[in-house]
Coordinates of C-alpha atoms in Angstrom, one line a residue:
Chain A
M1 CA 52.8 70.9 -17.4
K2 CA 52.9 67.9 -19.9
K3 CA 55.9 66.8 -20.8
V4 CA 55.7 65.7 -24.4
A5 CA 58.7 63.6 -26.1
I6 CA 59.5 64.4 -29.9
Q7 CA 62.0 63.1 -32.2
G8 CA 64.4 65.8 -33.3
V9 CA 65.0 69.6 -31.8
A10 CA 62.4 72.2 -30.9
G11 CA 61.2 74.1 -33.7
S12 CA 60.7 71.1 -36.2
F13 CA 57.3 69.8 -37.6
H14 CA 57.1 67.4 -34.4
E15 CA 56.8 70.4 -32.4
D16 CA 54.4 71.9 -34.5
A17 CA 52.3 68.7 -34.2
A18 CA 52.4 68.7 -30.5
R19 CA 51.4 72.4 -30.2
K20 CA 48.6 71.8 -32.7
Y21 CA 47.3 69.0 -30.7
F22 CA 47.5 70.5 -27.0
G23 CA 46.3 73.9 -28.5
T24 CA 46.5 76.6 -25.3
D25 CA 47.7 74.0 -23.0
E26 CA 51.3 74.4 -21.8
I27 CA 53.5 71.7 -22.5
E28 CA 57.2 71.1 -22.3
I29 CA 58.7 69.8 -25.4
V30 CA 61.5 67.0 -24.6
E31 CA 63.8 66.4 -27.4
C32 CA 65.0 62.9 -28.5
R33 CA 67.9 61.9 -30.8
S34 CA 65.7 58.7 -32.3
F35 CA 62.1 57.6 -32.5
Q36 CA 63.3 54.6 -30.2
S37 CA 64.3 56.9 -27.6
V38 CA 60.8 58.7 -27.6
C39 CA 59.5 55.5 -26.8
E40 CA 61.9 54.7 -24.1
L41 CA 61.0 57.9 -22.3
V42 CA 57.3 57.2 -22.4
D43 CA 58.0 53.7 -21.1
T44 CA 60.1 54.8 -18.3
D45 CA 57.5 57.4 -17.4
Q46 CA 60.2 60.2 -17.9
V47 CA 57.8 61.9 -20.2
D48 CA 53.7 61.9 -19.9
I49 CA 53.1 61.7 -23.6
A50 CA 55.1 61.4 -27.1
V51 CA 53.9 62.9 -30.6
M52 CA 55.1 61.0 -33.5
A53 CA 54.8 60.9 -37.1
I54 CA 53.2 58.0 -38.5
E55 CA 52.7 58.8 -42.1
N56 CA 53.1 61.4 -44.8
S57 CA 51.0 61.9 -47.9
I58 CA 53.6 61.9 -50.1
A59 CA 56.3 59.5 -48.5
G60 CA 53.9 56.9 -47.2
S61 CA 53.7 55.0 -43.8
I62 CA 56.8 55.0 -41.4
L63 CA 56.6 51.1 -40.5
Q64 CA 59.3 51.7 -38.0
N65 CA 57.2 53.6 -36.2
Y66 CA 54.4 51.1 -36.2
S67 CA 57.1 48.5 -34.9
L68 CA 58.3 50.9 -32.2
I69 CA 54.7 51.5 -30.9
R70 CA 54.1 47.7 -30.9
D71 CA 57.5 46.8 -29.3
Y72 CA 56.8 49.3 -26.3
H73 CA 53.1 48.4 -26.1
L74 CA 51.9 52.2 -26.1
R75 CA 48.7 53.4 -26.9
I76 CA 47.3 55.8 -29.3
I77 CA 45.5 58.3 -27.6
G78 CA 44.8 60.9 -30.3
E79 CA 45.9 62.0 -33.6
T80 CA 46.7 65.3 -35.5
Y81 CA 47.7 66.2 -39.1
V82 CA 50.1 69.0 -39.8
H83 CA 50.1 70.6 -43.3
I84 CA 54.0 70.5 -44.4
Q85 CA 54.9 73.9 -45.9
L86 CA 58.8 74.5 -46.6
N87 CA 60.6 77.8 -46.7
L88 CA 64.1 78.4 -47.6
M89 CA 66.0 80.4 -44.7
T90 CA 69.3 82.0 -44.1
L91 CA 71.1 83.7 -41.0
P92 CA 70.3 87.8 -41.1
G93 CA 72.8 89.4 -43.5
V94 CA 73.3 86.6 -45.8
K95 CA 72.2 87.4 -49.4
R96 CA 70.5 84.9 -51.8
E97 CA 73.5 84.9 -54.1
D98 CA 75.8 84.1 -51.3
V99 CA 73.9 80.4 -50.6
K100 CA 76.3 77.8 -51.9
T101 CA 75.1 75.1 -49.6
I102 CA 71.4 73.8 -48.7
Y103 CA 70.8 72.0 -45.3
S104 CA 67.5 69.9 -44.5
H105 CA 65.7 66.5 -44.1
P106 CA 66.0 64.4 -47.0
V107 CA 62.4 64.0 -47.4
A108 CA 62.0 68.0 -47.2
I109 CA 64.8 68.3 -49.8
R110 CA 63.0 65.6 -52.4
Q111 CA 60.0 67.8 -52.1
C112 CA 61.8 71.0 -53.0
V113 CA 63.6 69.5 -55.9
E114 CA 62.0 71.9 -58.7
Y115 CA 62.7 74.8 -56.6
I116 CA 66.2 73.9 -55.6
E117 CA 67.0 73.3 -59.4
K118 CA 65.4 76.5 -60.6
Y119 CA 67.1 78.8 -58.1
F120 CA 70.0 76.9 -56.6
P121 CA 71.2 74.4 -59.4
N122 CA 74.4 74.6 -58.3
A123 CA 74.1 74.4 -54.6
R124 CA 75.7 71.4 -52.5
I125 CA 73.0 69.6 -50.5
I126 CA 73.6 68.4 -47.3
E127 CA 71.0 66.2 -45.6
N128 CA 70.3 65.8 -42.0
Q129 CA 67.9 64.2 -39.5
D130 CA 65.8 67.1 -38.9
T131 CA 64.6 70.3 -40.7
A132 CA 64.9 72.4 -37.4
M133 CA 68.3 71.0 -36.8
S134 CA 69.1 72.3 -40.2
G135 CA 68.2 76.1 -38.9
K136 CA 70.0 75.2 -35.6
I137 CA 73.3 74.3 -37.6
L138 CA 73.0 77.7 -39.6
V139 CA 73.4 79.5 -36.1
R140 CA 75.7 77.1 -34.1
D141 CA 78.5 77.1 -37.0
Q142 CA 77.4 81.0 -38.2
L143 CA 77.4 79.9 -41.5
M144 CA 77.0 82.8 -44.1
D145 CA 77.1 80.6 -47.7
A146 CA 74.2 78.4 -46.6
A147 CA 70.5 78.0 -46.2
A148 CA 68.2 75.8 -44.7
I149 CA 64.7 74.3 -45.6
G150 CA 62.3 74.1 -43.0
N151 CA 59.1 75.5 -41.3
L152 CA 58.4 78.9 -39.9
R153 CA 58.8 77.6 -36.1
T154 CA 62.3 76.9 -37.1
A155 CA 62.8 80.6 -38.6
E156 CA 61.3 82.1 -35.4
I157 CA 63.1 80.1 -32.7
Y158 CA 66.7 80.7 -34.4
G159 CA 66.1 83.9 -35.8
L160 CA 66.6 83.2 -39.4
N161 CA 65.2 85.2 -42.5
V162 CA 62.8 83.7 -44.7
W163 CA 63.3 84.2 -48.4
D164 CA 60.8 82.0 -49.7
S165 CA 57.7 80.2 -48.5
G166 CA 55.9 77.1 -50.0
I167 CA 58.7 76.2 -52.1
E168 CA 57.5 72.4 -52.0
T169 CA 56.4 71.1 -55.2
N170 CA 53.2 69.3 -53.8
K171 CA 51.2 71.8 -52.1
K172 CA 48.7 69.2 -50.5
N173 CA 51.3 67.8 -48.4
Y174 CA 50.4 66.6 -44.6
T175 CA 51.7 64.4 -42.2
R176 CA 49.7 62.5 -39.7
F177 CA 51.1 62.5 -36.2
W178 CA 49.9 60.1 -33.2
V179 CA 49.6 61.1 -29.6
L180 CA 50.9 58.2 -27.5
S181 CA 50.7 57.2 -24.1
K182 CA 51.3 54.4 -21.8
H183 CA 47.9 53.9 -21.1
A184 CA 44.7 53.7 -23.2
N185 CA 42.6 56.9 -23.5
Q186 CA 40.0 56.9 -20.5
N187 CA 37.6 59.5 -21.8
G188 CA 35.1 57.6 -23.7
G189 CA 34.0 59.3 -26.7
A190 CA 36.1 57.7 -29.4
N191 CA 34.9 57.6 -33.3
K192 CA 38.2 56.2 -34.6
A193 CA 40.4 53.3 -34.0
S194 CA 43.8 51.7 -35.0
L195 CA 43.8 48.0 -35.0
A196 CA 46.4 45.2 -36.1
F197 CA 45.5 42.0 -36.9
E198 CA 46.6 38.4 -38.4
V199 CA 44.3 36.4 -40.4
G200 CA 44.6 32.7 -41.7
H201 CA 46.2 32.0 -44.7
Y202 CA 43.1 31.0 -46.9
Y203 CA 41.1 32.7 -49.6
G204 CA 38.8 35.2 -48.5
A205 CA 40.1 35.5 -44.7
L206 CA 40.7 39.5 -45.0
A207 CA 37.4 39.9 -47.0
R208 CA 35.4 38.3 -44.2
V209 CA 36.8 40.6 -41.6
L210 CA 36.1 43.6 -43.8
N211 CA 32.6 42.1 -44.3
I212 CA 32.0 42.4 -40.3
F213 CA 33.1 46.0 -40.4
A214 CA 30.8 46.9 -43.4
E215 CA 27.7 45.2 -41.7
N216 CA 28.4 47.2 -38.6
Q217 CA 28.3 50.5 -40.6
I218 CA 32.1 51.1 -39.7
N219 CA 34.1 52.9 -42.3
L220 CA 37.5 51.5 -43.3
N221 CA 39.9 54.7 -43.2
K222 CA 43.2 53.0 -43.9
I223 CA 44.3 49.5 -44.7
Q224 CA 47.7 48.3 -45.1
S225 CA 49.3 44.7 -45.1
I226 CA 52.7 44.3 -43.3
P227 CA 54.7 41.2 -44.3
I228 CA 55.7 39.1 -41.1
V229 CA 59.6 38.8 -42.4
G230 CA 60.8 35.4 -41.9
K231 CA 57.2 34.1 -42.5
P232 CA 56.8 34.0 -46.2
N233 CA 52.8 34.7 -47.0
E234 CA 52.0 35.9 -43.5
Y235 CA 50.9 39.4 -43.0
T236 CA 49.6 41.8 -40.3
I237 CA 47.2 43.9 -41.3
H238 CA 46.8 47.3 -39.8
V239 CA 43.5 49.4 -40.6
D240 CA 42.0 52.4 -39.1
V241 CA 38.2 52.7 -38.8
E242 CA 35.8 55.3 -38.3
F243 CA 32.2 54.7 -36.7
N244 CA 29.3 57.0 -35.1
A245 CA 27.9 54.2 -32.6
E246 CA 30.7 52.8 -29.9
E247 CA 28.3 50.0 -29.8
N248 CA 28.5 49.0 -33.6
Y249 CA 32.3 49.1 -33.2
E250 CA 32.3 46.7 -29.9
K251 CA 30.3 44.5 -31.7
A252 CA 32.3 44.3 -34.6
I253 CA 35.5 43.7 -32.6
H254 CA 33.8 40.8 -31.0
R255 CA 32.8 39.3 -34.4
I256 CA 36.1 39.9 -35.6
L257 CA 37.9 38.3 -32.8
K258 CA 36.4 34.9 -33.6
N259 CA 37.8 35.3 -37.2
V260 CA 41.5 36.2 -36.9
S261 CA 44.6 34.6 -35.4
S262 CA 45.3 37.6 -33.1
L263 CA 43.9 41.5 -32.9
S264 CA 45.6 44.4 -31.0
I265 CA 43.9 47.5 -30.5
L266 CA 46.4 50.0 -30.8
G267 CA 44.5 52.8 -29.9
E268 CA 40.8 54.1 -29.5
Y269 CA 40.8 58.1 -30.1
V270 CA 38.7 60.9 -31.4
R271 CA 39.4 61.7 -35.3
A272 CA 41.1 64.8 -36.4
E273 CA 40.1 67.0 -39.5
M274 CA 43.0 67.1 -42.2
E275 CA 43.0 70.7 -43.0
I276 CA 44.8 71.8 -46.1
T277 CA 45.0 75.5 -46.3
N278 CA 45.5 75.9 -50.0
Q279 CA 48.1 79.2 -50.9
Chain B
M1 CA 73.1 44.5 -74.4
K2 CA 70.1 45.9 -72.8
K3 CA 70.5 49.5 -71.0
V4 CA 69.1 49.4 -67.4
A5 CA 68.5 52.8 -65.7
I6 CA 68.7 52.9 -61.6
Q7 CA 68.6 55.8 -59.4
G8 CA 72.1 56.1 -57.7
V9 CA 75.8 55.2 -58.8
A10 CA 77.3 51.5 -59.9
G11 CA 77.6 49.6 -56.7
S12 CA 74.5 50.6 -54.9
F13 CA 71.5 47.7 -54.0
H14 CA 69.7 49.0 -57.0
E15 CA 72.7 47.6 -59.3
D16 CA 72.7 44.0 -57.2
A17 CA 68.7 43.9 -57.9
A18 CA 69.4 44.5 -61.5
R19 CA 72.3 42.0 -61.7
K20 CA 70.2 39.4 -59.5
Y21 CA 67.1 39.9 -62.2
F22 CA 69.2 39.6 -65.3
G23 CA 71.5 37.2 -64.2
T24 CA 73.8 35.9 -66.9
D25 CA 72.7 38.6 -69.3
E26 CA 74.9 41.5 -70.0
I27 CA 73.3 44.7 -69.0
E28 CA 74.6 48.3 -69.0
I29 CA 74.0 50.3 -65.9
V30 CA 72.8 53.9 -66.6
E31 CA 73.2 55.9 -63.0
C32 CA 70.6 58.5 -62.7
R33 CA 70.5 61.4 -60.0
S34 CA 66.8 60.7 -59.0
F35 CA 63.9 58.4 -59.3
Q36 CA 62.1 60.8 -61.5
S37 CA 65.0 60.8 -64.1
V38 CA 65.2 57.0 -64.3
C39 CA 61.3 57.4 -65.4
E40 CA 62.2 60.0 -67.8
L41 CA 65.0 57.6 -69.7
V42 CA 62.6 54.8 -69.9
D43 CA 59.5 57.3 -71.1
T44 CA 61.9 58.9 -73.9
D45 CA 63.4 55.5 -75.0
Q46 CA 67.2 56.4 -73.6
V47 CA 67.0 52.9 -71.7
D48 CA 65.2 49.8 -72.3
I49 CA 64.3 49.2 -68.9
A50 CA 64.4 50.7 -65.3
V51 CA 65.0 48.8 -61.9
M52 CA 63.4 50.8 -59.0
A53 CA 63.2 50.1 -55.3
I54 CA 59.4 49.9 -54.2
E55 CA 59.3 48.8 -50.6
N56 CA 61.7 47.7 -47.9
S57 CA 60.4 45.3 -45.2
I58 CA 61.8 47.7 -42.4
A59 CA 61.0 51.1 -43.8
G60 CA 57.9 50.4 -46.0
S61 CA 56.6 51.3 -49.3
I62 CA 58.0 54.0 -51.4
L63 CA 54.9 55.6 -52.2
Q64 CA 56.6 58.5 -54.3
N65 CA 57.6 55.5 -56.6
Y66 CA 54.1 54.5 -56.9
S67 CA 53.0 57.7 -58.3
L68 CA 56.0 58.0 -60.7
I69 CA 55.1 54.6 -62.4
R70 CA 51.5 55.9 -62.8
D71 CA 52.6 59.2 -64.1
Y72 CA 54.9 57.9 -66.4
H73 CA 52.7 54.9 -67.6
L74 CA 55.4 52.6 -66.9
R75 CA 54.6 48.8 -66.7
I76 CA 56.1 46.3 -64.2
I77 CA 57.2 43.4 -66.1
G78 CA 59.0 41.7 -63.3
E79 CA 60.0 41.9 -59.4
T80 CA 63.2 40.6 -57.4
Y81 CA 63.9 40.9 -53.7
V82 CA 67.5 41.8 -52.4
H83 CA 68.5 40.7 -48.8
I84 CA 70.2 44.1 -47.6
Q85 CA 73.4 43.3 -45.6
L86 CA 75.5 46.2 -44.8
N87 CA 79.2 46.1 -44.2
L88 CA 81.7 48.9 -42.5
M89 CA 84.2 49.7 -45.5
T90 CA 87.4 52.0 -45.5
L91 CA 90.2 53.0 -47.8
P92 CA 93.0 50.7 -47.5
G93 CA 95.6 51.7 -45.0
V94 CA 93.0 53.2 -42.9
K95 CA 92.8 51.9 -38.9
R96 CA 89.7 51.1 -37.3
E97 CA 90.6 53.9 -34.7
D98 CA 91.2 56.4 -37.2
V99 CA 87.5 56.4 -38.2
K100 CA 86.0 59.8 -37.2
T101 CA 83.2 60.1 -39.8
I102 CA 80.6 57.7 -41.2
Y103 CA 78.9 58.2 -44.7
S104 CA 76.0 56.2 -45.8
H105 CA 72.3 56.6 -46.8
P106 CA 69.8 57.4 -44.1
V107 CA 67.9 54.3 -43.9
A108 CA 71.2 52.1 -43.9
I109 CA 72.2 54.2 -41.2
R110 CA 69.2 53.7 -39.0
Q111 CA 69.7 50.2 -39.6
C112 CA 73.1 50.0 -38.1
V113 CA 72.4 52.4 -35.0
E114 CA 73.1 49.6 -32.5
Y115 CA 76.8 49.1 -34.2
I116 CA 77.5 52.4 -34.4
E117 CA 76.7 53.3 -30.9
K118 CA 78.8 50.3 -29.9
Y119 CA 81.7 50.7 -31.9
F120 CA 81.9 54.4 -33.0
P121 CA 79.8 56.1 -30.2
N122 CA 81.9 59.5 -31.4
A123 CA 81.7 59.2 -34.9
R124 CA 80.3 62.1 -36.8
I125 CA 77.4 60.5 -39.3
I126 CA 77.1 62.3 -42.9
E127 CA 74.2 60.8 -44.8
N128 CA 73.7 61.1 -48.5
Q129 CA 71.5 59.7 -51.3
D130 CA 73.2 56.4 -51.7
T131 CA 75.5 53.7 -50.2
A132 CA 77.3 53.3 -53.2
M133 CA 77.8 57.1 -53.2
S134 CA 79.3 57.0 -49.6
G135 CA 82.0 54.5 -50.9
K136 CA 82.6 56.8 -53.9
I137 CA 83.2 59.7 -51.6
L138 CA 86.0 58.0 -49.7
V139 CA 88.0 57.1 -52.9
R140 CA 87.4 60.7 -54.8
D141 CA 88.2 62.7 -51.4
Q142 CA 90.8 60.0 -50.2
L143 CA 89.4 60.1 -46.9
M144 CA 91.7 58.4 -44.5
D145 CA 89.7 59.2 -41.2
A146 CA 86.2 58.0 -42.6
A147 CA 84.3 54.6 -43.4
A148 CA 81.2 54.0 -45.5
I149 CA 78.3 51.8 -45.0
G150 CA 77.2 50.0 -47.7
N151 CA 77.0 46.6 -49.7
L152 CA 80.0 44.2 -50.7
R153 CA 79.7 45.4 -54.4
T154 CA 80.5 48.9 -53.3
A155 CA 84.0 47.7 -51.9
E156 CA 84.6 45.6 -54.7
I157 CA 84.3 48.4 -57.4
Y158 CA 85.8 51.1 -55.4
G159 CA 88.5 48.7 -53.7
L160 CA 87.7 49.4 -50.0
N161 CA 88.5 47.2 -47.1
V162 CA 85.7 45.5 -45.4
W163 CA 86.0 45.6 -41.6
D164 CA 82.8 44.3 -40.6
S165 CA 79.8 42.2 -42.5
G166 CA 76.1 42.0 -41.4
I167 CA 76.1 45.1 -39.2
E168 CA 72.5 45.7 -39.5
T169 CA 70.4 45.1 -36.3
N170 CA 67.6 43.6 -38.1
K171 CA 68.9 40.5 -40.3
K172 CA 65.5 40.0 -42.0
N173 CA 65.7 43.2 -44.0
Y174 CA 65.2 42.9 -47.8
T175 CA 64.0 45.3 -50.3
R176 CA 61.6 44.6 -53.4
F177 CA 62.6 45.9 -56.6
W178 CA 60.3 46.4 -59.6
V179 CA 61.6 45.9 -63.2
L180 CA 60.0 48.2 -65.3
S181 CA 59.4 49.1 -69.2
K182 CA 57.4 51.3 -71.4
H183 CA 55.4 48.4 -72.7
A184 CA 53.5 45.6 -70.8
N185 CA 55.0 42.1 -70.6
Q186 CA 54.1 40.3 -73.5
N187 CA 55.6 36.8 -72.7
G188 CA 52.6 35.3 -70.9
G189 CA 53.0 32.8 -68.0
A190 CA 52.2 35.8 -65.2
N191 CA 51.5 34.4 -61.9
K192 CA 51.3 37.8 -60.0
A193 CA 49.8 41.3 -60.7
S194 CA 49.9 44.5 -59.3
L195 CA 46.6 46.7 -59.4
A196 CA 45.3 50.0 -58.4
F197 CA 41.8 50.6 -58.1
E198 CA 39.3 53.3 -56.6
V199 CA 36.2 52.0 -55.1
G200 CA 33.0 54.2 -54.0
H201 CA 32.5 55.5 -50.5
Y202 CA 30.1 53.0 -49.2
Y203 CA 30.2 50.4 -46.5
G204 CA 31.6 47.2 -47.8
A205 CA 32.9 48.4 -51.4
L206 CA 36.3 47.2 -50.7
A207 CA 35.2 44.2 -49.0
R208 CA 33.3 43.2 -52.1
V209 CA 36.3 43.4 -54.5
L210 CA 38.1 41.3 -51.9
N211 CA 35.2 38.8 -52.1
I212 CA 35.6 38.6 -55.9
F213 CA 39.4 37.6 -55.9
A214 CA 38.8 35.1 -52.6
E215 CA 36.1 33.3 -54.9
N216 CA 38.0 32.9 -57.9
Q217 CA 41.0 31.5 -55.6
I218 CA 43.3 34.5 -56.1
N219 CA 45.4 35.1 -53.2
L220 CA 45.9 38.9 -52.0
N221 CA 49.4 39.5 -51.5
K222 CA 49.7 43.0 -50.5
I223 CA 47.0 45.5 -49.7
Q224 CA 47.4 49.2 -49.0
S225 CA 45.4 52.3 -49.2
I226 CA 46.4 55.4 -50.2
P227 CA 44.6 58.6 -49.4
I228 CA 44.0 60.8 -52.6
V229 CA 44.9 64.2 -51.2
G230 CA 42.4 67.0 -51.7
K231 CA 39.7 64.3 -51.7
P232 CA 39.2 63.3 -48.0
N233 CA 37.7 60.2 -47.4
E234 CA 38.8 58.9 -51.1
Y235 CA 41.4 56.3 -51.4
T236 CA 43.5 54.3 -54.2
I237 CA 43.6 50.9 -53.2
H238 CA 47.0 49.1 -54.3
V239 CA 47.1 45.2 -54.3
D240 CA 49.4 42.6 -55.3
V241 CA 47.7 39.4 -56.3
E242 CA 48.9 35.8 -57.1
F243 CA 47.2 33.1 -59.0
N244 CA 47.8 29.6 -60.4
A245 CA 45.2 29.9 -63.1
E246 CA 45.4 32.9 -65.5
E247 CA 41.6 32.3 -66.8
N248 CA 40.7 32.9 -63.0
Y249 CA 42.5 36.0 -62.8
E250 CA 41.1 37.4 -66.1
K251 CA 37.4 36.3 -64.7
A252 CA 38.0 38.1 -61.6
I253 CA 39.3 41.4 -63.5
H254 CA 36.0 41.5 -65.6
R255 CA 33.7 41.1 -62.2
I256 CA 35.7 43.7 -60.4
L257 CA 35.8 46.3 -63.2
K258 CA 31.8 46.3 -62.7
N259 CA 32.5 47.2 -59.0
V260 CA 34.9 49.8 -58.7
S261 CA 35.1 53.4 -60.4
S262 CA 38.5 53.0 -61.9
L263 CA 41.2 50.0 -62.4
S264 CA 44.8 50.4 -63.2
I265 CA 46.7 47.4 -64.2
L266 CA 50.3 48.4 -63.3
G267 CA 51.6 45.1 -64.3
E268 CA 51.3 41.3 -64.9
Y269 CA 54.6 39.3 -64.2
V270 CA 56.2 36.3 -62.7
R271 CA 56.6 36.3 -59.1
A272 CA 60.1 36.2 -57.3
E273 CA 60.9 34.1 -54.4
M274 CA 62.0 36.5 -51.5
E275 CA 65.3 34.3 -50.4
I276 CA 66.7 35.8 -46.7
T277 CA 70.1 33.9 -46.4
N278 CA 70.6 33.6 -42.6
Q279 CA 73.9 34.5 -41.5

């Protein structure tokens, strides 16, 4: 059985992501207090794999996690998208009108502001690091005047009542997760890659790299410049590319290596589909 | 006197940013509960200007704020960078060993994890929306067993003792703020612009646009693709560009308009320097 490290506690969207990626394979979820300790567990062989959020369609990229992946030399071996749907949950026996306090993750709260202002305008909001942790707190402290905002898995694990579902304002909200390991994917058949490179500081340096991708029918799926702090005007460029022919990708990589000052392949893997279920 | 809306309360890094940008000009800070209400105040002419965080060197871009700026049709008229330095503060009379709880913004807490684990391994951490608010809570509730993590302005406003300064792990931590108004900058003399555009879904569409910048000696300062949710494989590209000659910039814009399906100029303004004071 594979051991899979996640930040946060069981029931979180990280667990959803791990279960979605591994499907019917049995996995053991290893809970971690921080993204850093997730990486440490992989690095010290205490787990086989980590599943880590890397970007959200509303909140953006999680740059800290990009840094952690590079610092720990982890390899991306896969990706998955989770449609973020949020629910208001309480302990059984709690009535809607009893709810004086709402617990959740700050990003989840921001995404439910309209719902909260409409139905619980006077509620005290308490933020914590994890939507699932919010559900766990209700049970641990037997809170009869509080609610948590989180996913359905949290309700299931902690035996909570779900009052309202899909309470997030923007229904097209997904989070992308990377599946990480100490070693690169050996299976072949990749059709997507995540790369980081630095280009010289002259006009058109980046355009030249993008031209090489285009000439080799490689689609640019994401591009993001990240300033190198302490070096004004220097950037690391992160790209995700998709390709049908691996030989074209190999050819492009070889040509690009001659045009950049450094290139890291963060991982080559099979692309996931982003399925947004409309409610 | 200019009225300047910020998210959060006085004493926050947003206030630091506003005071840095306006220098000796007198301004009145208008506190807002959310970034959305900041935009609403500008839109309804209740304030002249807003100052809004747009990216942090460690946490990344705040995509929600990009969306808000576009939704409210605000114009960027300037930018400023604030070096984020964090301090541990308590009410006067509180001893170090009395501290059982630490209040701060989640991002600030993450940046001080090493310090907290070393000096306050057993402290309870309470997150809230604002570093300055954390200082305000100490005073409001007269908490004699708690500390707040925030900037020096918070200590000054709320009369707090500063125990330790520069407690953040990464010393090269800055936040970039945009200065926003309902109307574009009329002063001329811009040497930087923030643009958003959409390109067709074919190989090399983005490279073509970047080539036009390069041919006109326009430096690309930031690039970021933002997925258009609900339209797989379609992206908005956000760029910041810098130029010495305004006529080159104008020429490039005209050529680019023929190569993109839409282009928005979010603002043209004078670039700010990022000064990182090393301690």
